[in-house]
Structure formats: structure tokens, C-alpha cells
CSV table of C-alpha atoms in Angstrom, one decimal:
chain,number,residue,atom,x,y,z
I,23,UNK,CA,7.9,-22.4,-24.7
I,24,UNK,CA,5.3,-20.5,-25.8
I,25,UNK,CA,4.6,-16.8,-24.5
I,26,UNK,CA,0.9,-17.6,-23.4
I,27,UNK,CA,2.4,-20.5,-21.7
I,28,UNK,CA,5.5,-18.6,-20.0
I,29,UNK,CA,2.7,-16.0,-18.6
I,30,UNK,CA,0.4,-18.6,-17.5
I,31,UNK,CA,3.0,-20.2,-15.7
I,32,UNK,CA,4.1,-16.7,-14.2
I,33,UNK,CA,0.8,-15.6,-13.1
I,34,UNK,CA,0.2,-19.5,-11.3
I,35,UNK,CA,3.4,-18.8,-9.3
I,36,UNK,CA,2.2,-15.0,-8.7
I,37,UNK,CA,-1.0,-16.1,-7.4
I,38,UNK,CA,0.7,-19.1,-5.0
I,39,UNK,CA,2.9,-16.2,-3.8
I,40,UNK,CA,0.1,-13.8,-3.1
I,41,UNK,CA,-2.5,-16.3,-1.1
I,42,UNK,CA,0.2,-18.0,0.9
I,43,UNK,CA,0.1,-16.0,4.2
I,44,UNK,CA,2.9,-17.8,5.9
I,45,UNK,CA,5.6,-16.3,3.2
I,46,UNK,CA,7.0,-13.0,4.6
I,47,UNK,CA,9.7,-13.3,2.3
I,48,UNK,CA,12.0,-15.5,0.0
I,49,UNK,CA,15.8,-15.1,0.2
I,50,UNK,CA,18.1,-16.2,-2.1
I,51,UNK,CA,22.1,-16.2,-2.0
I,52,UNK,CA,24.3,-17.7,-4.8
I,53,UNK,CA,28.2,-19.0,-4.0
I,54,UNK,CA,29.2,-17.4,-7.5
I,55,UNK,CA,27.5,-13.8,-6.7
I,56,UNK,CA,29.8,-13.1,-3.7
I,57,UNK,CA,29.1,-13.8,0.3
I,58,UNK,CA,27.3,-11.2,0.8
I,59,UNK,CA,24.5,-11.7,-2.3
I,60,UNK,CA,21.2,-11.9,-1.8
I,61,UNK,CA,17.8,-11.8,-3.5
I,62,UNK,CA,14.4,-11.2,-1.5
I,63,UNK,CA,11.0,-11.7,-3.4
I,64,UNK,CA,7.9,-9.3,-2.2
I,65,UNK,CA,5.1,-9.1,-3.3
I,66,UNK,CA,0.9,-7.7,-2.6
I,67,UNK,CA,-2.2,-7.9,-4.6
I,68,UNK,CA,-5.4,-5.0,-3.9
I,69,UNK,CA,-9.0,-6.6,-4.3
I,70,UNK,CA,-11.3,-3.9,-5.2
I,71,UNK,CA,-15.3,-3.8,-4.7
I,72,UNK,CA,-16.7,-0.5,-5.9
I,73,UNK,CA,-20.7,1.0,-6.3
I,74,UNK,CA,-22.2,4.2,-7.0
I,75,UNK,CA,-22.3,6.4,-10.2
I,76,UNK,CA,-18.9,8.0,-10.1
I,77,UNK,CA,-17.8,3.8,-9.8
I,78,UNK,CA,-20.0,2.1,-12.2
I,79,UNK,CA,-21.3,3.1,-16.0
I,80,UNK,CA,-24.6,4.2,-16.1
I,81,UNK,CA,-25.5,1.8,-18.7
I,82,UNK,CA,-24.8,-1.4,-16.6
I,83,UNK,CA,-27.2,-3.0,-14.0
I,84,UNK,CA,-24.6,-4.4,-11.7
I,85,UNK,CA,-24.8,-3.0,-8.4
I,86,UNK,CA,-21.3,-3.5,-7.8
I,87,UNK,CA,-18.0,-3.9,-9.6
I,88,UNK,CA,-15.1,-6.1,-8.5
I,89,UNK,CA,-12.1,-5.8,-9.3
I,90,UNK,CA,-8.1,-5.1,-8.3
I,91,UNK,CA,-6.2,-2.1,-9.1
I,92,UNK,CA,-2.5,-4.3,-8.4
I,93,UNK,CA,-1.3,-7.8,-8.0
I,94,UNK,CA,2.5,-7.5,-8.4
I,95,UNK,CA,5.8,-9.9,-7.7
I,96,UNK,CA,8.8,-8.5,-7.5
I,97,UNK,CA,12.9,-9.1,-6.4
I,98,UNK,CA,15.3,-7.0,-5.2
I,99,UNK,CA,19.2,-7.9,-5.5
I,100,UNK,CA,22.1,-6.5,-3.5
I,101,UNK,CA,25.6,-8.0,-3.6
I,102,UNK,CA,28.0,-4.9,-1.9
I,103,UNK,CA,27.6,-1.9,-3.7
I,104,UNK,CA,25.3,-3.5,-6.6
I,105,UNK,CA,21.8,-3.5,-6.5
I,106,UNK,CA,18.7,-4.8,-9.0
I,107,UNK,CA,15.0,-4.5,-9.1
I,108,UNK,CA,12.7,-6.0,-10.8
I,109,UNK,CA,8.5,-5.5,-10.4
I,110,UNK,CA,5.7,-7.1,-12.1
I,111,UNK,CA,2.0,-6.6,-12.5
I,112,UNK,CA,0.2,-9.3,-13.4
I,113,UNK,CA,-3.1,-7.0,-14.0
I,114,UNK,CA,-1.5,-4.6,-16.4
I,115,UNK,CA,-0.8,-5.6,-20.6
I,116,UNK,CA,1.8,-8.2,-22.1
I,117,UNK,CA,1.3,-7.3,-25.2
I,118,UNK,CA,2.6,-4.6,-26.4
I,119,UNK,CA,6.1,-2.5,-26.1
I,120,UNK,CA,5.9,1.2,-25.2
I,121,UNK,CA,8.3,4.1,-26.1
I,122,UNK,CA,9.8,3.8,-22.9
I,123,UNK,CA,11.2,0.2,-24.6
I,124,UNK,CA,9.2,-2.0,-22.0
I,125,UNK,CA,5.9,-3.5,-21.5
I,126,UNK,CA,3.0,-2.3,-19.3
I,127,UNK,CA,3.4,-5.7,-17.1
I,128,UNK,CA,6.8,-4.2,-16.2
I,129,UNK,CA,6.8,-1.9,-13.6
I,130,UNK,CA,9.8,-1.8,-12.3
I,131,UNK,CA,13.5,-3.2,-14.2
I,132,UNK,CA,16.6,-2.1,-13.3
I,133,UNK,CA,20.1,-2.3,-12.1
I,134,UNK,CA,22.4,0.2,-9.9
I,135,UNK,CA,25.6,1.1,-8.2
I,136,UNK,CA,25.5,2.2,-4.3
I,137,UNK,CA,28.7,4.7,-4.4
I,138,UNK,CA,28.1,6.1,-0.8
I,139,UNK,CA,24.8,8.4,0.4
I,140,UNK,CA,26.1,11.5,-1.7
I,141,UNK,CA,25.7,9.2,-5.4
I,142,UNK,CA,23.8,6.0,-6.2
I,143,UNK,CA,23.6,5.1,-10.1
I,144,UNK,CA,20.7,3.6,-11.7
I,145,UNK,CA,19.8,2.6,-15.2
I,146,UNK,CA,16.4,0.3,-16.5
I,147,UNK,CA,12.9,1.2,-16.3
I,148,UNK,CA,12.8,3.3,-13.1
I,149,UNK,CA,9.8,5.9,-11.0
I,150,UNK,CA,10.9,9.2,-12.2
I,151,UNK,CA,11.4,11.8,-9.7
I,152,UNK,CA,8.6,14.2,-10.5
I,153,UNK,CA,5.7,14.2,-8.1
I,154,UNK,CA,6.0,13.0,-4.3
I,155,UNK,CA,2.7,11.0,-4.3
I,156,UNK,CA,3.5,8.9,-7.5
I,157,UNK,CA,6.9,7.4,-5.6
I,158,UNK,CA,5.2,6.5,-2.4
I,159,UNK,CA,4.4,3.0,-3.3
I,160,UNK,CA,1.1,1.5,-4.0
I,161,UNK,CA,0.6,-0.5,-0.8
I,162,UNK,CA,1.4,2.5,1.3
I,163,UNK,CA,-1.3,4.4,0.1
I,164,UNK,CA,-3.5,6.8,2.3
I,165,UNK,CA,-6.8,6.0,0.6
I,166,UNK,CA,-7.7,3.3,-2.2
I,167,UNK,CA,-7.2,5.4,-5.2
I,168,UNK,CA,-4.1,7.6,-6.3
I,169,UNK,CA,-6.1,10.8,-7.5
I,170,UNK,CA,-6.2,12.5,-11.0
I,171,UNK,CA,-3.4,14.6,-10.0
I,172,UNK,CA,-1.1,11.1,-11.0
I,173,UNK,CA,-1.9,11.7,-14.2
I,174,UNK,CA,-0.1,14.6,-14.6
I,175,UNK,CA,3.3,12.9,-13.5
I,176,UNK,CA,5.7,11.5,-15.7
I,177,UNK,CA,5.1,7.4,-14.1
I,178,UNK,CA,7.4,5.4,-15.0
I,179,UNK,CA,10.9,6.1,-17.8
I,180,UNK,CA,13.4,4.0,-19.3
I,181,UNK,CA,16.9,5.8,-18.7
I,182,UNK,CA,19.7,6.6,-16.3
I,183,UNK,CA,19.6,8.7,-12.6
I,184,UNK,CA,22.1,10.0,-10.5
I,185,UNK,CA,20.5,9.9,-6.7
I,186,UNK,CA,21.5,11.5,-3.3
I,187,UNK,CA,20.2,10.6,0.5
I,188,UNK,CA,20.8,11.4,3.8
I,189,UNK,CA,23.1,14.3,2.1
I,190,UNK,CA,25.0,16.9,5.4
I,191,UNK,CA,23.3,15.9,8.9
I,192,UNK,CA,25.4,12.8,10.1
I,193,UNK,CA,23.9,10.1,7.9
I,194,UNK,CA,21.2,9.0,10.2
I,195,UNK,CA,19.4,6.7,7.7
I,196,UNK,CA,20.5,3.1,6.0
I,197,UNK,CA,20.4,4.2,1.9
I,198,UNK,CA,20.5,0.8,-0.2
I,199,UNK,CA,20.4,2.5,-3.5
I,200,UNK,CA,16.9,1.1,-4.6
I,201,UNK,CA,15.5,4.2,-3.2
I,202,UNK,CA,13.0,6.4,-5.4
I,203,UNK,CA,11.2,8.4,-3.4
I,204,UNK,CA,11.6,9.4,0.2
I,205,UNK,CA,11.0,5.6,1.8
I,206,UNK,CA,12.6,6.4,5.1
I,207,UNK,CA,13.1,9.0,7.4
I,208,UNK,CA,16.3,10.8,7.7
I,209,UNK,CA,18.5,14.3,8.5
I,210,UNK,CA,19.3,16.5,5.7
I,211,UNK,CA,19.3,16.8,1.5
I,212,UNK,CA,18.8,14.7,-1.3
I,213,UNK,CA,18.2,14.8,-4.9
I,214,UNK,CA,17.7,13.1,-8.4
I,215,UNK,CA,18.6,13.6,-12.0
I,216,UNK,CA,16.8,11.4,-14.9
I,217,UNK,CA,17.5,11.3,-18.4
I,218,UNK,CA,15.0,8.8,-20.2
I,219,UNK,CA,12.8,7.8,-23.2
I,220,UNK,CA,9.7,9.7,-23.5
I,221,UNK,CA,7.5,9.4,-20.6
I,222,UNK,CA,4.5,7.7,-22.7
I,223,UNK,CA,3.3,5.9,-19.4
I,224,UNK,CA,2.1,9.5,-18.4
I,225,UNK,CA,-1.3,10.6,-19.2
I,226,UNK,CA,-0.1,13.6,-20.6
I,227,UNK,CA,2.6,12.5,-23.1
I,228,UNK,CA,1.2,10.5,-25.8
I,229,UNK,CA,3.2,7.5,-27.7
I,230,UNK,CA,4.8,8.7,-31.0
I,231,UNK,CA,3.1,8.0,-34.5
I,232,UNK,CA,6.9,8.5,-35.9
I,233,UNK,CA,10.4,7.5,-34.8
I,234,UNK,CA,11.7,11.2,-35.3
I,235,UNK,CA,9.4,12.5,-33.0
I,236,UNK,CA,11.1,10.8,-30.1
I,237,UNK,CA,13.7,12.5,-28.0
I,238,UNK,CA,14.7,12.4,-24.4
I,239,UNK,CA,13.0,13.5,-21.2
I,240,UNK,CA,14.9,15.3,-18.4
I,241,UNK,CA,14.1,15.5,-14.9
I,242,UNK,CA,15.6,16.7,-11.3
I,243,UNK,CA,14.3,16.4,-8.1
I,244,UNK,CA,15.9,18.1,-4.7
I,245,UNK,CA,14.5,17.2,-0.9
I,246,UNK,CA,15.2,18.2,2.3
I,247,UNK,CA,14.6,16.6,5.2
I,248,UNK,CA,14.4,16.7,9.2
I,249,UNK,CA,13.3,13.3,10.4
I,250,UNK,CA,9.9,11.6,10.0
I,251,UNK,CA,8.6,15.4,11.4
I,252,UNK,CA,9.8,17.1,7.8
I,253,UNK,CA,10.2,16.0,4.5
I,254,UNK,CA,9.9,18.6,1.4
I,255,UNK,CA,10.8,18.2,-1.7
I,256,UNK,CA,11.3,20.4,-5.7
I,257,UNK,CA,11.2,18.6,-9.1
I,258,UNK,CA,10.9,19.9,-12.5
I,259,UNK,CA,10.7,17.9,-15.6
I,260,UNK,CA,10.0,18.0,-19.8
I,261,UNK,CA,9.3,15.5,-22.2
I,262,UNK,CA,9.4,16.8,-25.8
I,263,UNK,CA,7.3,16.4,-28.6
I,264,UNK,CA,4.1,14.9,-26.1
I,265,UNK,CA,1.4,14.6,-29.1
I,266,UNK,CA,3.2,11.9,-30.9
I,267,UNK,CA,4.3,14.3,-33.7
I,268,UNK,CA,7.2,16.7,-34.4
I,269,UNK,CA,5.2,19.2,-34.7
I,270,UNK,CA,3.4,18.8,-31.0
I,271,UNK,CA,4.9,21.0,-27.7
I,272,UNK,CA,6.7,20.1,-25.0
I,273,UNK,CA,5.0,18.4,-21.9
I,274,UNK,CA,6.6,20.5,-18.6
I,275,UNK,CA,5.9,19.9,-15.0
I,276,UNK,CA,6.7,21.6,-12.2
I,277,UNK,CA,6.0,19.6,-8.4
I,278,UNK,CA,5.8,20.8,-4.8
I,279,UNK,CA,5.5,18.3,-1.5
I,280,UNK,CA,5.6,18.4,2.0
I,281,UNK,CA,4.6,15.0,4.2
I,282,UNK,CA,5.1,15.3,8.0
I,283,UNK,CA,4.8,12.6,10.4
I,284,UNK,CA,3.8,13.6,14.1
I,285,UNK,CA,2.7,10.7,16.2
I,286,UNK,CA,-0.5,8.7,15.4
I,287,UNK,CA,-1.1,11.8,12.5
I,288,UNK,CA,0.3,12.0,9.1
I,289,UNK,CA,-0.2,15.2,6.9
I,290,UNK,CA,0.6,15.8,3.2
I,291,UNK,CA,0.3,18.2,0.5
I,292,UNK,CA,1.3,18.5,-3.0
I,293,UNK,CA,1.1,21.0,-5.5
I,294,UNK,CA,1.2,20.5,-9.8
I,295,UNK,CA,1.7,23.1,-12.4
I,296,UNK,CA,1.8,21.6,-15.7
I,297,UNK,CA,1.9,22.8,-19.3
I,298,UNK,CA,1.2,21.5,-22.9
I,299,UNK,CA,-0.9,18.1,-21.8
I,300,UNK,CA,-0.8,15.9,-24.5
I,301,UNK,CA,1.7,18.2,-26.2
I,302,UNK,CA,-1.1,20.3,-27.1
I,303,UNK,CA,-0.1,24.0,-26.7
I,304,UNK,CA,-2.5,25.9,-24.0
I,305,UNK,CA,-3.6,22.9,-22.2
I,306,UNK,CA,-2.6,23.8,-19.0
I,307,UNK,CA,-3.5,22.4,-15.5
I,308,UNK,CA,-2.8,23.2,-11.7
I,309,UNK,CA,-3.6,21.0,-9.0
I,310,UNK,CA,-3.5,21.0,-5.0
I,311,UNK,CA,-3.7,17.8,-3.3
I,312,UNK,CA,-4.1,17.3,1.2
I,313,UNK,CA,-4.4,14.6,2.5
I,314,UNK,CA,-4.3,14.0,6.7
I,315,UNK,CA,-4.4,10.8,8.7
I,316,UNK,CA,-5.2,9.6,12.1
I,317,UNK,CA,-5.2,6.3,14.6
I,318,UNK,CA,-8.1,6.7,16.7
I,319,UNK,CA,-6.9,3.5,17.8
I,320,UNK,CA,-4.1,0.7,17.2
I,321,UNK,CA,-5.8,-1.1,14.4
I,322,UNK,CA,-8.2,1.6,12.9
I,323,UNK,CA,-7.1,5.1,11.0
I,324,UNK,CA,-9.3,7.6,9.4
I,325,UNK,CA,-8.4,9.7,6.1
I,326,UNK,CA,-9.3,12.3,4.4
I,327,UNK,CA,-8.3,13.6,1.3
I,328,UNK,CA,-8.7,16.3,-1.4
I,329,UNK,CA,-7.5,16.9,-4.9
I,330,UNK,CA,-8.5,20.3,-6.7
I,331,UNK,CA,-7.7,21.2,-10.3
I,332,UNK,CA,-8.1,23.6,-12.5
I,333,UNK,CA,-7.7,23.2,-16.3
I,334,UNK,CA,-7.5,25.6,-18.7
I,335,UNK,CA,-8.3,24.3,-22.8
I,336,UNK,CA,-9.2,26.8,-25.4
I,337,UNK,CA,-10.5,29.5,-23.4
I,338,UNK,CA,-12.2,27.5,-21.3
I,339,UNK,CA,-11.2,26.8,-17.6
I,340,UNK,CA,-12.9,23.9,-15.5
I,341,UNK,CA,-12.2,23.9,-11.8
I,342,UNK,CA,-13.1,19.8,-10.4
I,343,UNK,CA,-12.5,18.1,-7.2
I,344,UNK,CA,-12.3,14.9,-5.9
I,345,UNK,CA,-12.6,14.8,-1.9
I,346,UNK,CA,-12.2,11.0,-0.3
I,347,UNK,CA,-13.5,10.5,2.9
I,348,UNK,CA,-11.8,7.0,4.4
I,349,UNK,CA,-11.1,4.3,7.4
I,350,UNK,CA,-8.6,1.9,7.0
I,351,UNK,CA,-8.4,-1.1,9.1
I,352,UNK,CA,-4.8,-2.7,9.9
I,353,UNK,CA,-5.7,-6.4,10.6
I,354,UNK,CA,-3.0,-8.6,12.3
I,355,UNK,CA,-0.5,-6.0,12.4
I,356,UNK,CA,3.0,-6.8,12.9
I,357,UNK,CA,3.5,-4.0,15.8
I,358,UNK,CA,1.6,-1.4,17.6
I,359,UNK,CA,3.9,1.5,16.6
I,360,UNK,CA,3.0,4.6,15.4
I,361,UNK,CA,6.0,6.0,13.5
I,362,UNK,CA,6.1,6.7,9.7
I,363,UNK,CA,8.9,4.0,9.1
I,364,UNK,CA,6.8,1.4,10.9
I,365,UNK,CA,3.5,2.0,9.6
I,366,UNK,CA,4.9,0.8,7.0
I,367,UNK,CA,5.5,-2.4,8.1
I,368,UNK,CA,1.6,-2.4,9.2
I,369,UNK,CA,0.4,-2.5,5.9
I,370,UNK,CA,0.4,-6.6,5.3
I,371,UNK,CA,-3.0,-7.2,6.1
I,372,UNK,CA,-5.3,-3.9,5.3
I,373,UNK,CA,-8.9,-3.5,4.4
I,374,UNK,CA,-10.0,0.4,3.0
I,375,UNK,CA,-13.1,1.8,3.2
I,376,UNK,CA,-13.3,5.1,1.6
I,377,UNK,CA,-16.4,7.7,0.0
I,378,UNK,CA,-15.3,9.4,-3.2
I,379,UNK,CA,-17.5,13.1,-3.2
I,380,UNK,CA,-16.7,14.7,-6.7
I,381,UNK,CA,-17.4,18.4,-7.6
I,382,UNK,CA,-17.1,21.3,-9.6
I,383,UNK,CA,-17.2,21.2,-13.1
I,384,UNK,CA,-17.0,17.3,-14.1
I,385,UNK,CA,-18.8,17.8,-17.2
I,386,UNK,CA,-16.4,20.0,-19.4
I,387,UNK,CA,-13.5,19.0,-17.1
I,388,UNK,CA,-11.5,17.4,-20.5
I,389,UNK,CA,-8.9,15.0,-18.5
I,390,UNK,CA,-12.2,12.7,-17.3
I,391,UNK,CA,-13.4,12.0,-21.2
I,392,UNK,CA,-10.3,12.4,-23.5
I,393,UNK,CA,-9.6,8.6,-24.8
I,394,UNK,CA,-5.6,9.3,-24.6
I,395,UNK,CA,-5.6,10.5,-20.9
I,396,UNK,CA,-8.8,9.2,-18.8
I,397,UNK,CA,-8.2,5.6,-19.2
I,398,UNK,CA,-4.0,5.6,-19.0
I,399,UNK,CA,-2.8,6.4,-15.4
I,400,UNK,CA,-4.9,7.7,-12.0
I,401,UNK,CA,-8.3,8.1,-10.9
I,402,UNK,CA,-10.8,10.7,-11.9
I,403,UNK,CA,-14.5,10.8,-10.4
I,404,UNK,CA,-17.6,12.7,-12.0
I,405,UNK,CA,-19.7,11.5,-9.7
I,406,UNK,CA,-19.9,9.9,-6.0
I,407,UNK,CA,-18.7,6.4,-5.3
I,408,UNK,CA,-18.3,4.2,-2.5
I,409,UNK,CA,-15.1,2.2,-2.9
I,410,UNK,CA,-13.9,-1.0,-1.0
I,411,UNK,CA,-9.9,-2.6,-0.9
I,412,UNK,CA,-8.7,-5.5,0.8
I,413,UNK,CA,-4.6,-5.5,0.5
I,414,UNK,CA,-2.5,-8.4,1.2
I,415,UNK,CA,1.8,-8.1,1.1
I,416,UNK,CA,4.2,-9.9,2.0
């Protein structure tokens, strides 16, 4: 069968999947796979509607621009101790392999090994563990747009990591060993360690011109946590040679979070310090990112949040920021609780509203009009927009 024929008939089952509101999931268990296998198919698609000048090229006469930032299908496996993953996007490239050894419609593909809380094993294309806000997932987003700040983190690698949960408090909290981030609440430490392919999915590490300018990223994470009230968390990571060529520097981040969950509020922040963008030696960056949430009722939550960065390229430094003022609506919700690990569950049927205000310089700031960096990964504004999501998961 023919490629263009294989995707076709992928992206006709995706879109069944997506539009059929009675699915709220698809098991699966095998005889040979052992008693206790099972597969579960998820998936959620984000319709987009934006307008204003920071939203829409000023050489176009349309007043607004649809559009959808993800509409993805995905499995999990677990049979005992073994676990799989697999994530699609059907609004991302087939075309073409990366360095990481996978194509952009691939967001997710890997297997693991759940030894116990203290070590689960993972190997395939995997979220790296540098930067809190890239590994909260996409549907669990505080406002439509992850902010320019993504671009900074490594995305997605090809490569093996060593995890840790729920580490020295009891073991409070069910880890699967699909984890990537910090997807539910629990008592004490945690950690990561990645080696992988070159992170060319970041918009700070470009793909290679030459196979001997590829070499291994490395990358460790540690968390601590104290319930839904507390979670903080350390990474550091490097990916060498990030212009492409021998010759270019090392890409080095550094990544500081806090999220804490107190009733019907939710407050975040996140701090970047990065080095040698695009392997270029002297493009530096720092960013701050807050974000705070609130239920004025049930169904309706307002948001705010605001990304600052200041880049430094050839003498010149260029402070910009991107402030998001939002409501989100939670329509049909499956409960009225307020809790972080249950909001979760509240995000099946969610319409965003938010009002991008963009300042500072926007003009010289370099990460909005570089070719390699603006169009690759997270969402930079040099002027206001109004932007409009509905989401759909199941």
C-alpha cells in the first residue's frame, strides 16, 4: 500500500475518533500478551480561530484565521511491569526524518520497564525532562498557546531515561511508568536522566549539515514534592554542536519550576537560563514565565499569564513580553471538583478565550524573525491578538 494511502486511511480513522463524542476510550487486551494486558486509545484535537495583528500577516485581508494547533491519536500499553506509548499528530509533517531518527507526525514512541517507584526505564522518542511547562500536556494547558519560552526547551529526543516518583514519603501516588512530567500529585522526590540524539525538535538546536557533527544530548531533572499544594522541580541539559556544524557551540539550559494547587486556584512559575541558541556562541536568553488560575464558578476559570525575556545577540540585548489575558469554559464536565488531579479529567469538552498583549522590544527581539527558530516550536507575539480554542478529548 502506498504511503499517501496508509496516511489517508490514518487520518480518516483519526478524525472518526476525534468527532465521535460517545468514545471515552478503547480497550484492548490480547490472550497471548498475558491476563493482565491492555491497550487504551486517547485521543483530542484543538480548533483554533485567531484575529488581530500579532495573529494574522499584515499583508492578508482575512479578518480571521482558522486553524488547529493539535489533532493527535494515541495508545498506551501496560502488561505488568511493561509499558508502551505511542502519539500521533495528524497536523504536524510525514515527510521527512529528523536527527532525533523520527518524523514530526510522531510525537510520542516508546517502550519501558516499571521496576518499582524508585526506577522506571524508558527508551524511543520520549518528552525530555528540561522545562516543567513543555511536559504538562497539550490539553491541560492554562491558556491556548504554550509561550516562546517552549522554544528554548529541548521538545522531544530519541534515547534512553532512567525515572523516579513518589521517591521517601510512603508512596502515596499510583506511578505506571509512562510518566514524563509531574502528572499527579504525590509526597516526596523524583528525578530523570536522558541520554538522546540531538534535540533538533528544539528551536534552539538546529539539524546537522554533516553526520560528524552529531553527538549525544544529556539531561537530568530532580523534583520534589508535597501533594497537589507543592510541586518544584531542577533540570539541566546540553546538546552539542547546536548550529549543524562541528565547528558550532554547545546549546545548555538550565530550568526552574514551581506549580501549586490550592483549591479552585492554580499558580505557576518557571524560570529559563539558556546559552549558545542555535549553537551560536553569545546568543544567550533568560526567561520568567507566571501564570495563575481561578474558578469563579464550576464551569468558568479565568487566567492570566506572563512570559518575559531577555535576549542578548551581539551586543545587543532585547527585553519582550507576552502577557495572556484568558477565560476558559469547561462544558459538560465530568465532575464539579476542584483538585489538580481532577481538573484534569475536566478538560474533555473546553472552549478558550484568551487576549495576547505583546511588549517591549518586538522589533530587534531575534527569536520572533530568525527562519530556524520562529517557525519550529512555541508561540511568539509582536503584536496584540485575540485568540479562540475549542478542545475536544477523549
Amino acid at each position: 500500500m502506498k504511503k499517501s494511502n496508509m496516511i489517508k486511511i490514518a487520518t480518516g480513522l483519526a478524525f472518526t475518533l476525534l468527532t465521535t463524542t460517545s468514545i471515552s476510550a478503547i480497550s484492548w487486551k490480547h490472550k497471548n500478551a498475558g491476563s493482565d494486558a491492555k491497550l487504551v486509545m486517547f485521543g483530542f484535537s484543538q480548533i483554533n480561530a485567531d484575529m488581530g495583528d500579532g495573529a494574522i500577516n499584515k499583508d492578508s485581508d482575512s479578518k480571521v484565521k482558522f486553524g488547529a494547533d493539535r489533532i493527535r491519536l494515541g495508545w498506551k500499553y501496560f502488561s505488568g511491569n511493561v509499558v508502551g506509548k505511542v502519539f500521533l499528530d495528524f497536523n504536524q509533517a510525514t515527510d521527512k526524518k529528523e536527527d532525533t531518527g523520527f518524523r514530526r507526525v510522531m510525537k510520542d514512541a516508546f517502550v519501558g520497564y516499571n521496576f518499582n517507584n524508585n526506577l522506571q526505564v524508558k527508551a524511543g522518542l520520549i518528552k525530555t525532562p528540561v522545562g516543567m511547562g513543555f511536559t504538562i500536556p497539550g490539553w491541560n494547558l492554562d491558556v491556548i498557546k504554550r509561550g516562546f519560552d517552549k522554544k528554548l526547551a529541548f521538545e522531544r529526543g530519541a534515547g534512553l531515561m532512567l525515572s523516579g516518583r513518589d521517591m521517601g514519603f510512603g508512596n502515596n501516588a499510583k506511578v505506571n511508568g509512562l510518566e514524563m512530567g509531574h502528572e499527579r500529585p504525590w509526597k516526596g522526590f523524583g528525578y530523570d536522566l536522558m541520554i538522546a540524539n540531538q534535540t533538533t525538535r528544539s528551536g534552539a538546536v538546529k539539524e546537522s549539515n554533516h553526520k560528524d557533527s552529531e553527538g549525544n544530548a544529556y539531561m537530568g531533572r530532580v523534583m520534589f514534592d508535597w501533594g497537589q499544594e507543592l510541586h518544584t522541580e531542577l533540570s539541566y541539559g546540553t546538546s552539542p554542536m547546536a548550529g549543524g556544524t562541528k565547528d558550532s557551540k554547545d546549546y545548555n539550559v538550565l530550568n526552574f519550576g514551581v506549580d501549586s494547587h490550592l483549591g479552585r486556584s492554580n499558580l505557576k512559575f518557571e524560570y529559563y537560563d539558556v546559552k549558545n541558541i542555535q549553537g551560536r556562541d553569545g546568543w544567550d536568553m533568560s526567561t520568567t514565565a507566571v501564570t495563575g488560575t481561578y474558578f469563579i464558578t464550576d464551569t468558568v476559570e479565568l487566567a492570566v499569564k506572563d512570559i518575559r525575556g531577555s535576549e542578548k545577540l551581539d551586543r545587543q540585548t532585547s527585553d519582550v513580553s507576552n502577557t495572556y489575558l484568558g477565560v476558559n469554559f469547561y462544558l459538560n464536565p465530568a465532575n464539579n471538583k476542584m483538585d489538580r488531579s481532577n481538573k484534569r479529567k475536566r478538560n474533555s469538552h473546553k472552549v478558550m478565550i484568551n487576549y495576547v498583549v505583546a511588549g517591549g522590544d518586538t522589533k530587534t527581539f531575534n527569536v520572533s524573525q530568525d527562519e530556524n527558530f520562529k517557525g519550529k516550536t512555541g508561540s511568539f507575539y509582536r503584536d496584540d491578538a485575540i485568540l479562540a480554542q475549542y478542545q475536544f478529548k477523549f
